[in-house]
C-alpha positions as CSV (number, residue, x, y, z in Angstrom):
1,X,131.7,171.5,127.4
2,X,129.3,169.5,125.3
3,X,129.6,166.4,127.1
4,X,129.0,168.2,130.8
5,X,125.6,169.8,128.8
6,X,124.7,165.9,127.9
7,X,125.4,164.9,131.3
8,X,123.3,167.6,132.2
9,X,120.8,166.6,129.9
10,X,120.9,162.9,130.7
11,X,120.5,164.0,134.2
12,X,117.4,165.5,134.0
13,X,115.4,162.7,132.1
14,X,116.9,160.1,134.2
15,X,116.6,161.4,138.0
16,X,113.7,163.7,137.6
17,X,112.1,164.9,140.6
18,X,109.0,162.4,141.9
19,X,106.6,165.1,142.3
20,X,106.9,165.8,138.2
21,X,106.6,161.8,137.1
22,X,103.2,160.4,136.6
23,X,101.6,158.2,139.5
24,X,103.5,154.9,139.9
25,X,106.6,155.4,137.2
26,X,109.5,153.6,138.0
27,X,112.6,155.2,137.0
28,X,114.7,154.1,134.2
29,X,116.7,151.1,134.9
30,X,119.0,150.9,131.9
31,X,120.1,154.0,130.4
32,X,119.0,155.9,126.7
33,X,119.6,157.1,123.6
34,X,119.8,160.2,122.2
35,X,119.9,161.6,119.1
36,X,122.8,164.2,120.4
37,X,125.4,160.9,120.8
38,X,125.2,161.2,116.8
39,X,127.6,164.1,117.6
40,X,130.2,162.1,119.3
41,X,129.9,159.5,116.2
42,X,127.4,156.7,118.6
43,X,124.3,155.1,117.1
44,X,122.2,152.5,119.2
45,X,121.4,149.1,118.8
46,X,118.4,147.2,120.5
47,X,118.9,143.9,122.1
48,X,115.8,142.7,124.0
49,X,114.8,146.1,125.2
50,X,118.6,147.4,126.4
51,X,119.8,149.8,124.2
52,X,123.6,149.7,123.6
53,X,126.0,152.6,122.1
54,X,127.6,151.6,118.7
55,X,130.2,153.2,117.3
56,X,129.5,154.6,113.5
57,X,132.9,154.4,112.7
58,X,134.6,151.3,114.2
59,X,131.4,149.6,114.5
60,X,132.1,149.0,118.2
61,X,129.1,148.3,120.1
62,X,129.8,149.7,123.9
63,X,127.8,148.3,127.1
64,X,124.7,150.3,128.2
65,X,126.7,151.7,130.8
66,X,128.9,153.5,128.8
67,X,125.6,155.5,126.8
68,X,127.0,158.9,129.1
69,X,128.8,161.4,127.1
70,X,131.5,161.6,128.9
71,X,132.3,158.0,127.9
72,X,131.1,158.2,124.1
73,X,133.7,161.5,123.9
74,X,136.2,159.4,125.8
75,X,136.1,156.7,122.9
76,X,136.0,159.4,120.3
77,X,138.8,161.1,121.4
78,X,141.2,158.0,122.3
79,X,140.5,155.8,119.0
80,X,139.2,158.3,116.9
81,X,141.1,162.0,117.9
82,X,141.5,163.2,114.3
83,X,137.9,162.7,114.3
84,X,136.8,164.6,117.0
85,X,136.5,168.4,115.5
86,X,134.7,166.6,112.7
87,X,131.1,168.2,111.6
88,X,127.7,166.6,112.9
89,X,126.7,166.1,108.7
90,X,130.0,163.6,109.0
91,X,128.6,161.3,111.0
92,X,125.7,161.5,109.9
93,X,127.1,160.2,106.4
94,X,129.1,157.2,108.6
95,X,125.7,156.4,109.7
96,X,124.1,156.2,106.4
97,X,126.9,153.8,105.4
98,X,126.8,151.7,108.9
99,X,123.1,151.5,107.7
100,X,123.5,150.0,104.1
101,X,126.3,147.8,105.8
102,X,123.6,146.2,108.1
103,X,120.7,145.8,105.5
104,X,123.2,143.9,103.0
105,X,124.5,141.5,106.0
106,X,120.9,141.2,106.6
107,X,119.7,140.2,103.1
108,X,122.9,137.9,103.1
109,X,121.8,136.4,106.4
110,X,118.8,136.0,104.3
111,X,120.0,134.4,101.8
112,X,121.5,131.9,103.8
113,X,118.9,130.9,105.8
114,X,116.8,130.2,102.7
115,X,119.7,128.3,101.0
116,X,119.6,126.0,104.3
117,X,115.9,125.2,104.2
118,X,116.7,124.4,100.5
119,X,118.8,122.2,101.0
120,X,116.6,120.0,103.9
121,X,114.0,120.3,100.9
122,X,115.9,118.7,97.8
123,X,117.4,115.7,100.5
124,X,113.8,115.0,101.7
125,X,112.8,114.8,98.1
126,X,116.3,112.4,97.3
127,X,115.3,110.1,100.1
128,X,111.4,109.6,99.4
129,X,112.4,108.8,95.6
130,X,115.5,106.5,97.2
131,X,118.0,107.9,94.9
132,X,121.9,108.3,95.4
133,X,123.0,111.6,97.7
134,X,125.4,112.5,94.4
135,X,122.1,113.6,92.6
136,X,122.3,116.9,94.4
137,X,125.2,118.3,93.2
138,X,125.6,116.5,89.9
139,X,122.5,116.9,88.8
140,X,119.7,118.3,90.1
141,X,121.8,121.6,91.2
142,X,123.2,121.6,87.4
143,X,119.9,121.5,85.7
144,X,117.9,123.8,88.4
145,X,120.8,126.4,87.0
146,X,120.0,125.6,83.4
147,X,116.4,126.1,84.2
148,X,117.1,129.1,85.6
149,X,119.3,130.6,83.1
150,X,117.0,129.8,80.2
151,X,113.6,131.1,81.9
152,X,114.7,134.3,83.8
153,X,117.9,134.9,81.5
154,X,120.1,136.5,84.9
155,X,122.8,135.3,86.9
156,X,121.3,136.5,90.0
157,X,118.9,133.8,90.6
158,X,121.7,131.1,89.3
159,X,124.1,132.8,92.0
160,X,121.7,131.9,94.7
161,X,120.8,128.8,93.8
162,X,124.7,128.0,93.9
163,X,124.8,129.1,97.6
164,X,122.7,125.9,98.5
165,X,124.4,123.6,100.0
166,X,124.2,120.0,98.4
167,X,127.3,118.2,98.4
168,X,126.9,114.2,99.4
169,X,128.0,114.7,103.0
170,X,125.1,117.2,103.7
171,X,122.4,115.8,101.8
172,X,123.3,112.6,104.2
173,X,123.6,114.7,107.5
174,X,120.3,116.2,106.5
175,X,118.4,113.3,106.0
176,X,119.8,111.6,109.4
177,X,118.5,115.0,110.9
178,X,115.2,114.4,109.4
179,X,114.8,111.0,110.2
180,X,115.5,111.5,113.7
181,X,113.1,114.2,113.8
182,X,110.7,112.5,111.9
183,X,111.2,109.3,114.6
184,X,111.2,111.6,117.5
185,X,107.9,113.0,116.8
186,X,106.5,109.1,116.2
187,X,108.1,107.8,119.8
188,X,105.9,110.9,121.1
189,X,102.6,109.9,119.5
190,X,103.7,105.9,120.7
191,X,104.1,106.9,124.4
192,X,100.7,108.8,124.3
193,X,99.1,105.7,122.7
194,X,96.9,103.5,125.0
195,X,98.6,99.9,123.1
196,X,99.9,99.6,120.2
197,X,100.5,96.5,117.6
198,X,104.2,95.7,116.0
199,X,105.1,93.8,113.0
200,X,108.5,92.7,112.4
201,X,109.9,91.2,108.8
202,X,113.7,90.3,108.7
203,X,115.4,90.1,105.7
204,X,119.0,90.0,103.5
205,X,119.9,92.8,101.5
206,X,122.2,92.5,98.8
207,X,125.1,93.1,100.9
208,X,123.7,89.6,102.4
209,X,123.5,91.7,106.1
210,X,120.3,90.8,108.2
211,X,117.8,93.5,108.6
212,X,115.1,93.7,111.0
213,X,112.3,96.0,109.8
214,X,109.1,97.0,112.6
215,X,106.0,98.4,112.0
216,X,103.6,100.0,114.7
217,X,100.3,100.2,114.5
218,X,98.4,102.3,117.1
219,X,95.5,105.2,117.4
220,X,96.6,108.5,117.4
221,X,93.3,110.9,118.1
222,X,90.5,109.6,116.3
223,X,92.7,107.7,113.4
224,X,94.5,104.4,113.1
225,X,98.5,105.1,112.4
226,X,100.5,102.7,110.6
227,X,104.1,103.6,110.4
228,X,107.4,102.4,109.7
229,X,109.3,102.2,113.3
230,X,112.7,101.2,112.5
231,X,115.3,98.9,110.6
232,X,118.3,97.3,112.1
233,X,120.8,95.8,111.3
234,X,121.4,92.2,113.3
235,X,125.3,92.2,113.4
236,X,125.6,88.4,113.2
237,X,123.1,85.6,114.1
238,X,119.5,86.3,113.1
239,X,118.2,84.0,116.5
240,X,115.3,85.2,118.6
241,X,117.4,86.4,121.0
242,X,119.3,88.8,118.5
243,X,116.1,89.9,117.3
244,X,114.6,90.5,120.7
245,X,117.7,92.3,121.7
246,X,117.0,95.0,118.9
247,X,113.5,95.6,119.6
248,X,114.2,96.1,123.5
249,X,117.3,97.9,123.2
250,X,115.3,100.1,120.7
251,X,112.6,100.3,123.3
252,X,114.5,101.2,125.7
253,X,116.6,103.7,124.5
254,X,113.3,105.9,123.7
255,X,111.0,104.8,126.9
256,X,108.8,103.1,124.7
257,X,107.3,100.6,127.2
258,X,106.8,96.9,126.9
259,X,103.4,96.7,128.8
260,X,102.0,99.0,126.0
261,X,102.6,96.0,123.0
262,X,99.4,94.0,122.7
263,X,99.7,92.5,119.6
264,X,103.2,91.0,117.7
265,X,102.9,89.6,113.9
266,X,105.5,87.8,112.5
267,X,106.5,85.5,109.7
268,X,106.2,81.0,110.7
269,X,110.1,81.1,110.8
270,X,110.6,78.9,114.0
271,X,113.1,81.6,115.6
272,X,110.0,83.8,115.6
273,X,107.2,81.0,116.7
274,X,109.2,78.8,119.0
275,X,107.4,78.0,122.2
276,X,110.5,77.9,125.0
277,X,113.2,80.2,123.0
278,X,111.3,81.5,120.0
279,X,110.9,85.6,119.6
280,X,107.0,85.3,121.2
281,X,108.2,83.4,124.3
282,X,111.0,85.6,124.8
283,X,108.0,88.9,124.6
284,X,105.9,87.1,126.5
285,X,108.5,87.2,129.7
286,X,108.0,91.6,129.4
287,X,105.0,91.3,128.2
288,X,102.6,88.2,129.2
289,X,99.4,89.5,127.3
290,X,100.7,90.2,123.9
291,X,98.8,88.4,121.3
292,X,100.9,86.5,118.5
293,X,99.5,86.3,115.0
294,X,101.1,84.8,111.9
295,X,101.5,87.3,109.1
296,X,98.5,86.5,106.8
297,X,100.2,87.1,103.3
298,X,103.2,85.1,104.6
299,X,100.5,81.9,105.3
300,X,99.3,82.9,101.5
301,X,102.6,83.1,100.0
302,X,103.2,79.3,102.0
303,X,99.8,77.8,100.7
304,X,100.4,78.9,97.0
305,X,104.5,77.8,97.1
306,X,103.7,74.2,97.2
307,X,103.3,72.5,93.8
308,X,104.1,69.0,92.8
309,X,103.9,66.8,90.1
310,X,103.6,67.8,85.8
311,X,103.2,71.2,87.2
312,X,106.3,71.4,89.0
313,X,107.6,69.9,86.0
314,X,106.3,72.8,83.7
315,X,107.5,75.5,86.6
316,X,111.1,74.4,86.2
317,X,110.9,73.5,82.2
318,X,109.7,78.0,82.4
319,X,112.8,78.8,84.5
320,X,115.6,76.7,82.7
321,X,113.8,78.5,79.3
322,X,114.2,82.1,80.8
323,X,118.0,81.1,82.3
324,X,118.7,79.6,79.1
325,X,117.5,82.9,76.9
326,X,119.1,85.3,79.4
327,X,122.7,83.8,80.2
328,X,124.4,85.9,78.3
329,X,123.8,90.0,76.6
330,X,123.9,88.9,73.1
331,X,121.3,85.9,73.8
332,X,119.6,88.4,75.4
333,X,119.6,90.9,72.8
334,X,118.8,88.4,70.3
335,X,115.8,87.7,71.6
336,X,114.6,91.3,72.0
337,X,114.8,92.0,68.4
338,X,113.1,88.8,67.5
339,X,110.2,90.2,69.7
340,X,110.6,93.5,68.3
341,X,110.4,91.8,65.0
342,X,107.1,90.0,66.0
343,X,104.8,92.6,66.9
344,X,105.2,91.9,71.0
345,X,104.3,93.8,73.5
346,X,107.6,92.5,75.4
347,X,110.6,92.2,74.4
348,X,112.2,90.6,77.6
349,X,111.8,87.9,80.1
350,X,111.7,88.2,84.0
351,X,114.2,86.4,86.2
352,X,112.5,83.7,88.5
353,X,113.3,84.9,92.8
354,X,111.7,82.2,95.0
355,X,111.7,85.0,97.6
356,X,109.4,87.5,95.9
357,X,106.3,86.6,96.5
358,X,104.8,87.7,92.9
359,X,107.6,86.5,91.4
360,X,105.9,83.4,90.1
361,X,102.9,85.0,88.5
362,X,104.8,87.4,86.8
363,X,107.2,85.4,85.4
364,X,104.4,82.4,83.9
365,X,102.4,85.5,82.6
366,X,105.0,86.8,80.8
367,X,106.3,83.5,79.2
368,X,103.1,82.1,78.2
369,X,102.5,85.9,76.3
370,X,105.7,85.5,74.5
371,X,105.6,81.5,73.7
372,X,105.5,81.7,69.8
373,X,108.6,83.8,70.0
374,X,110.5,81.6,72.6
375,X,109.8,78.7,70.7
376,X,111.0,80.0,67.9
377,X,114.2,81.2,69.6
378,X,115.0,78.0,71.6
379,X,114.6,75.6,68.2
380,X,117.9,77.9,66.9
381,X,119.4,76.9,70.6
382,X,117.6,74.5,72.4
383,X,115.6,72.3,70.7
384,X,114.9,69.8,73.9
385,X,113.1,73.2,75.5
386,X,111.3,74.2,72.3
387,X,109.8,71.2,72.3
388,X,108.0,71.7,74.6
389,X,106.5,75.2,74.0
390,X,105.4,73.0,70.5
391,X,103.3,70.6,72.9
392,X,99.5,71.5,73.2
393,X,98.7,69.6,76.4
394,X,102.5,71.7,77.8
395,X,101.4,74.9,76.9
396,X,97.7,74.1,78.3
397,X,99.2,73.4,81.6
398,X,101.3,76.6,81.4
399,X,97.9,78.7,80.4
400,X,96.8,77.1,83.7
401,X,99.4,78.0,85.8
402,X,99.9,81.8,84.4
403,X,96.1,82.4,85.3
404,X,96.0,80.7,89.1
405,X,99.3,82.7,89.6
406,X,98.0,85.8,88.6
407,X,94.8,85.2,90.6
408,X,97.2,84.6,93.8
409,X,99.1,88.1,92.7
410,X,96.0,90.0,92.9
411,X,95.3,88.3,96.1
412,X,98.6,89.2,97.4
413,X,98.6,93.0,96.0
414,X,95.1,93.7,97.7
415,X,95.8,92.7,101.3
416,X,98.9,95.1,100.7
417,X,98.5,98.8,102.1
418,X,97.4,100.5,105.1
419,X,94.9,100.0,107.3
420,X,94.3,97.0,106.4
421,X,92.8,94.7,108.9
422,X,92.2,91.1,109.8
423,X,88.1,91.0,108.8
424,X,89.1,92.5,105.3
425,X,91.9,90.5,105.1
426,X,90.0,87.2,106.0
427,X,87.1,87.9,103.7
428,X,89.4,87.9,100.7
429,X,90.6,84.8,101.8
430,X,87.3,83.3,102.0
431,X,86.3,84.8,98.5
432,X,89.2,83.3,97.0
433,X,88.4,79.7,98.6
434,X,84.9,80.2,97.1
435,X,86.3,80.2,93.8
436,X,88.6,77.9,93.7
437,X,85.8,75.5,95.2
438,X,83.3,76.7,91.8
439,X,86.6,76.0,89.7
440,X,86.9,72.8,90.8
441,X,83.6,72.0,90.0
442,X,83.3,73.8,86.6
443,X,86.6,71.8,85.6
444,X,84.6,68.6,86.3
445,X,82.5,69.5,84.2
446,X,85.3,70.7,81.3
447,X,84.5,74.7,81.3
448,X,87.5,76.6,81.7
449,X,86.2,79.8,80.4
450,X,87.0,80.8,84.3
451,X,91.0,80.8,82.8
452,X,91.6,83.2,80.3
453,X,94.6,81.9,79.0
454,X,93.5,78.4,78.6
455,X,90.4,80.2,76.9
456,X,93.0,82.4,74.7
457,X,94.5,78.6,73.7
458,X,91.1,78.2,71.5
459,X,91.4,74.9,69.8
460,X,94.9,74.3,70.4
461,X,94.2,73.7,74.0
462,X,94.3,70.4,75.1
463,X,91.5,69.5,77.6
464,X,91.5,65.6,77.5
465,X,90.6,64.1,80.8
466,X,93.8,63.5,81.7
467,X,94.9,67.3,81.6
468,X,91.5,68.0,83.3
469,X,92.2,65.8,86.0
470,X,95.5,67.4,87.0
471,X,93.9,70.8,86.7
472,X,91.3,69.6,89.2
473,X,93.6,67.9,91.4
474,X,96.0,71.1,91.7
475,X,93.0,73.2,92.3
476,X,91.6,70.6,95.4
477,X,95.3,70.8,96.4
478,X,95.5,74.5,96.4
479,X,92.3,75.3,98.3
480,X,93.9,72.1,100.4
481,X,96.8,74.4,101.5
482,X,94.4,77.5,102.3
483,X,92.2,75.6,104.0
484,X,95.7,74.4,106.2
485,X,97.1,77.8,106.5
486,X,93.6,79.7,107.4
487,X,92.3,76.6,109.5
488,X,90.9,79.5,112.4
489,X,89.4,81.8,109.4
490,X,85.9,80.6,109.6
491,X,85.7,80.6,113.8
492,X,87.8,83.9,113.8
493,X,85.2,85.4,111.4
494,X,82.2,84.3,113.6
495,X,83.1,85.2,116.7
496,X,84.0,88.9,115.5
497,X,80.7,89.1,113.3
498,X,79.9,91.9,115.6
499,X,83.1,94.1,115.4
500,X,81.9,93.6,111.5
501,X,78.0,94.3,111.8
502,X,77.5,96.1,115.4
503,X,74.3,97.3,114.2
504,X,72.8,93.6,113.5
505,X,70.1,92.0,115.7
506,X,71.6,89.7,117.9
507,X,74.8,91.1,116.5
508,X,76.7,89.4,120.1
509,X,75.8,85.4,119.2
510,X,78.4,83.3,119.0
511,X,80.8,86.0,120.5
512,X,82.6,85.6,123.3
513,X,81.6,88.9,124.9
514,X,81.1,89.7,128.7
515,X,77.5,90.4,129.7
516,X,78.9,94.0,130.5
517,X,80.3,94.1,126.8
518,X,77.3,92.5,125.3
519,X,74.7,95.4,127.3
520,X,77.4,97.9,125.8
521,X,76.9,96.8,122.3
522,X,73.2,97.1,122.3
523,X,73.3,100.6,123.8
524,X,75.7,101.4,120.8
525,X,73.3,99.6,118.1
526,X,70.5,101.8,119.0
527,X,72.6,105.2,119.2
528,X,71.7,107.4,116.0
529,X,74.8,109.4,115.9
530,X,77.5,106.4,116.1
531,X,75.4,104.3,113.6
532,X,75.5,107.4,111.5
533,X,79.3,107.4,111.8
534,X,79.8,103.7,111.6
535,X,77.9,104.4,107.6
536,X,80.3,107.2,106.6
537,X,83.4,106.5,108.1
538,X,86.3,103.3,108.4
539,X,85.5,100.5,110.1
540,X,88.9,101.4,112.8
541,X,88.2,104.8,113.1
542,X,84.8,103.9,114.1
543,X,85.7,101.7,116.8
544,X,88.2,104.1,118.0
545,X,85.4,106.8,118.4
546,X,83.3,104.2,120.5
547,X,86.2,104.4,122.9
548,X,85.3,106.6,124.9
549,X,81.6,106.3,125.2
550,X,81.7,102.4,125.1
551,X,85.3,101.5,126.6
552,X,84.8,97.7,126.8
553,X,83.4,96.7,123.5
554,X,85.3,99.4,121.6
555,X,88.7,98.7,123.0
556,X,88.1,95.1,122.2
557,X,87.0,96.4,118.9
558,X,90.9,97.8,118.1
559,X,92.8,94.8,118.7
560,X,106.6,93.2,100.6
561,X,106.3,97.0,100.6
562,X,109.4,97.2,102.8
563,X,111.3,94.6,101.5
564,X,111.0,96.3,98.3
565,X,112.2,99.7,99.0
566,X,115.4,97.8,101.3
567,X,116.2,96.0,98.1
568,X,115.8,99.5,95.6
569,X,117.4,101.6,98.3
570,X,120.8,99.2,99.3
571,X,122.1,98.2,95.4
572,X,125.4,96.7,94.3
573,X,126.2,100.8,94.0
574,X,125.9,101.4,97.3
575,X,126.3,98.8,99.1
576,X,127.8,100.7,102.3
577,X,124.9,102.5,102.4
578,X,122.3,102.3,106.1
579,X,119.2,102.2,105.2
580,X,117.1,103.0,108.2
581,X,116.9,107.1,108.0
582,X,115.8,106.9,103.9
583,X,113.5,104.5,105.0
584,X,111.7,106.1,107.9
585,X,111.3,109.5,105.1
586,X,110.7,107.3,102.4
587,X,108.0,104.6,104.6
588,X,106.4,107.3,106.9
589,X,103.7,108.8,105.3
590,X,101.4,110.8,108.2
591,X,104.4,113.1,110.3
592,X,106.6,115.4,108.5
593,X,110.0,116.5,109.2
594,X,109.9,119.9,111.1
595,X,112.0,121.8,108.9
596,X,111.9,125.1,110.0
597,X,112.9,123.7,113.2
598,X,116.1,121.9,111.9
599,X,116.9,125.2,110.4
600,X,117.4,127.3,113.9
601,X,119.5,124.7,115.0
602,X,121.7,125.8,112.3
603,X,123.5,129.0,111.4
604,X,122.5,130.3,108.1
605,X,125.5,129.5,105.6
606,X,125.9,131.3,101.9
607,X,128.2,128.4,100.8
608,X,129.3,125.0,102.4
């Protein structure tokens, strides 16, 4: 009887008469709920507008066809007949408890999701510090419990933290998932880019396996982007055509196109530079206009390697001294409590790598600060080497050498870092041939106040014209070697005076500008508002904002840190480790893995 009077009821609000419905109403296409079903033990559920019958008792969840009564008393009675005589105040206590069932699965669902984005969070934060995946779950999940314990004083917050997942083989997954997301969103900003420059670098690891690291500079909106692009490993020969292989395979596998490469900077290595079968000629077949230039703190690490001579002498007299003192952990300790003893501000010596670049200056700067102890440890164990850190006119050469080195590692550190460009990097290189030149000149005249550790020397320097003459001779050597390596400096600089000083008079001469690109640059040095901007802002931004009001000149306007993290990220301790997704989070500085994004790809998970 009650389920004809639903039908009935149903009936009426459904298929009402069109003279009673209001202008234009469609009917109903999918059927409703109503607050009667409650009596036959149905609740609803919405699902993108369709309401479907559930059932408060087996939970069952029926299709929208079956929301007639006659079908809700049908389930009722065949799955739940000692049920069916059952008051309404019944079900309405099943649906109470179907209720608190749904809000806890929600809060766990809750829970869940947050314990995923967690876990992206603590394995971006393991890869941009380059530490070992194990750090999750031994220690950073440990001590975040501690933490937890000691400042709340409840379980319930160390519960949840437990639920994050963080176990080795995550934090890896995630990080490859954020790399790739992080890469994706690069290849899109690459492909909208009008050009773009790369820089390659390949290099051992300590697994002795060849990797090839790119960089890619290119404009993205009004700023210059310089981002890490990749880092492959070359499975056996490191030829130019292994290394070309990489980069188009790489290129092709996410449409980046050749055409769009206008500039390439690599090391001298001849499998980059060769003519017929070098890397260059090889990019030059897909892409005839790209520009070649020679990595400019490669040419200064090659102009300041060269040394000959008593110097060379006193370079390898420095190493065999800090091999000698460090062979062995007692030697080693030895000599750190004789510093210790002394009042040092050291108490160890730095190994000598002929393939760091600052390796040199560091290590000369730290043995000439520590002489008086060294000499005192090598006449215990060496006296043929303390003898010489005992020799005035020795230790005077070494003062030299410490302080040209270190000059040459602040050279080296300041043409390091983004954004850098060719007129910056040219002008330091021009400053530091200045000096060199007024050094030489001073030292002819025997003032050496220009070397503070020859100055530090005081009296026990030895500056007879002998040791003078070598000091001048190395200097006319070195600024020799620059002047070799950076032959194209002082033409380069002239002819791109005006990319420097576009506001100048006569800013064009000596340039090799089209008439059309000289007329443009005067209309641009009398415009207010770009003058304004070429005062406030970087010299590449600026030029990328004169794009598209002055496309000719401002489009010709555009034209260790690696090698570091490789080495810190790829120890003897994890050897087996590829290094190209902690690289892109650790190297990429300006796009951010979309995290919330990773996290809908993924169910929701209260353990793992």
């Amino acid at each position: 009887m009650l389920g004809a009077i639903l039908d009935e009821q149903m009936f009426i609000n459904v298929n009402k008469p069109a003279a009673e419905a209001p202008a234009k109403r469609k009917r109903y296409k999918y059927r409703k709920y109503f607050e009667t079903y409650l009596k036959l033990g149905f609740t609803y559920k919405d699902t993108s507008g369709i309401e479907l019958p559930v059932c408060v008792i087996c939970l069952a969840v029926l299709s929208n066809e079956s929301m007639k009564p006659s079908k809700l008393q049908r389930h009722l009675e065949t799955h739940h007949g000692h049920l069916r005589d059952k008051p309404l105040e019944y079900f309405q206590a099943s649906l109470k408890s179907f209720k608190g069932q749904q809000t806890i699965m929600r809060k766990s669902a809750k829970v869940g999701e947050l314990a995923l984005k967690a876990s992206y969070k603590v394995a971006l934060r393991i890869a941009q510090c380059k530490k070992p995946y194990t750090i999750a779950e031994e220690l950073i999940l440990p001590a975040a419990t501690d933490m937890c314990k000691i400042m709340f004083g409840n379980d319930n917050c160390v519960n949840k933290l437990k639920t994050i997942p963080l176990s080795d083989t995550t934090i890896a997954r995630r990080i490859d998932e954020m790399a790739s997301d992080v890469r994706a969103q690069l290849v899109e900003k690459l492909k909208l880019a009008d050009d773009f420059a790369l820089q390659l670098d390949e290099a051992s690891d300590v697994s002795k396996d060849a990797q090839l690291s790119a960089f890619v500079r290119f404009a993205d909106g009004n700023e210059m982007q310089e981002e890490f692009l990749f880092c492959k490993q070359l499975p056996e020969c490191t030829t130019s055509s292994e290394i070309f292989k990489a980069i188009d395979t790489f290129f092709h596998e996410h449409d980046i196109p050749w055409a769009k490469c206008v500039t390439l900077c690599t090391d001298g290595a001849r499998s980059m530079t060769g003519l017929k079968s070098g890397l260059i000629a090889l990019v030059r077949q897909v892409a005839p206009n790209v520009l070649w230039t020679h990595c400019m703190m490669h040419r200064e690490s090659l102009a300041a390697k060269q040394m000959s001579g008593e110097f060379a002498d006193v370079m390898g007299s420095v190493v065999k001294a800090v091999n000698h003192i460090k062979r062995s952990a007692l030697q080693t300790r030895l000599f750190a409590s004789l510093c210790a003893a002394a009042g040092e501000e050291h108490t160890t010596l730095i190994y000598h790598y002929e393939v760091r670049w600052l390796s040199r200056g560091s290590v000369l700067t730290r043995v000439f600060e520590l002489r008086a102890s060294i000499y005192e440890f090598l006449l215990k164990h060496c006296t043929e080497l303390a003898t010489k850190f005992n020799d005035n006119a020795w230790l005077t050469k070494l003062a030299y050498l410490a302080d040209v080195f270190s000059e040459l590692n602040k050279l080296n550190t300041s043409m390091q870092g983004r954004n850098a460009h060719s007129i910056q990097l040219y002008d330091k290189i021009d400053a530091l041939l200045k000096k060199m030149k007024s050094w030489r000149e001073r030292g002819m005249d025997g003032i050496i106040s220009m070397f503070p550790s020859v100055d530090d020397l005081g009296d026990s320097a030895v500056l007879s014209p002998q040791v003078t003459d070598l000091i001048v001779a190395r200097l006319k050597a070195l600024e020799d070697q620059f002047g070799k390596y950076f032959s194209e400096a002082e033409s380069w600089r002239k002819d791109k005076t005006w990319i420097q000083f576009p506001f100048k008079d006569n800013a064009s001469d000596g340039s090799n500008l089209s008439v059309t690109e000289q007329d443009q640059l005067i209309e641009l040095s009398t415009d207010s508002i770009y003058r304004n901007m070429y005062e406030t802002s970087p010299l590449a931004q600026f030029w990328i904002s004169c794009q598209k009001d002055f496309s000719s000149t401002g489009n010709k306007g555009n034209d260790e840190h690696a090698f570091s993290s490789l080495s810190y990220l790829k120890s003897k301790y994890r050897a087996k480790l590829q290094l190209e997704s902690d690289m892109i989070l650790y190297l990429t500085t300006s796009i951010s893995p979309r995290i919330d994004s990773l996290c809908v790809i993924h169910q929701g998970q209260s353990s793992h």
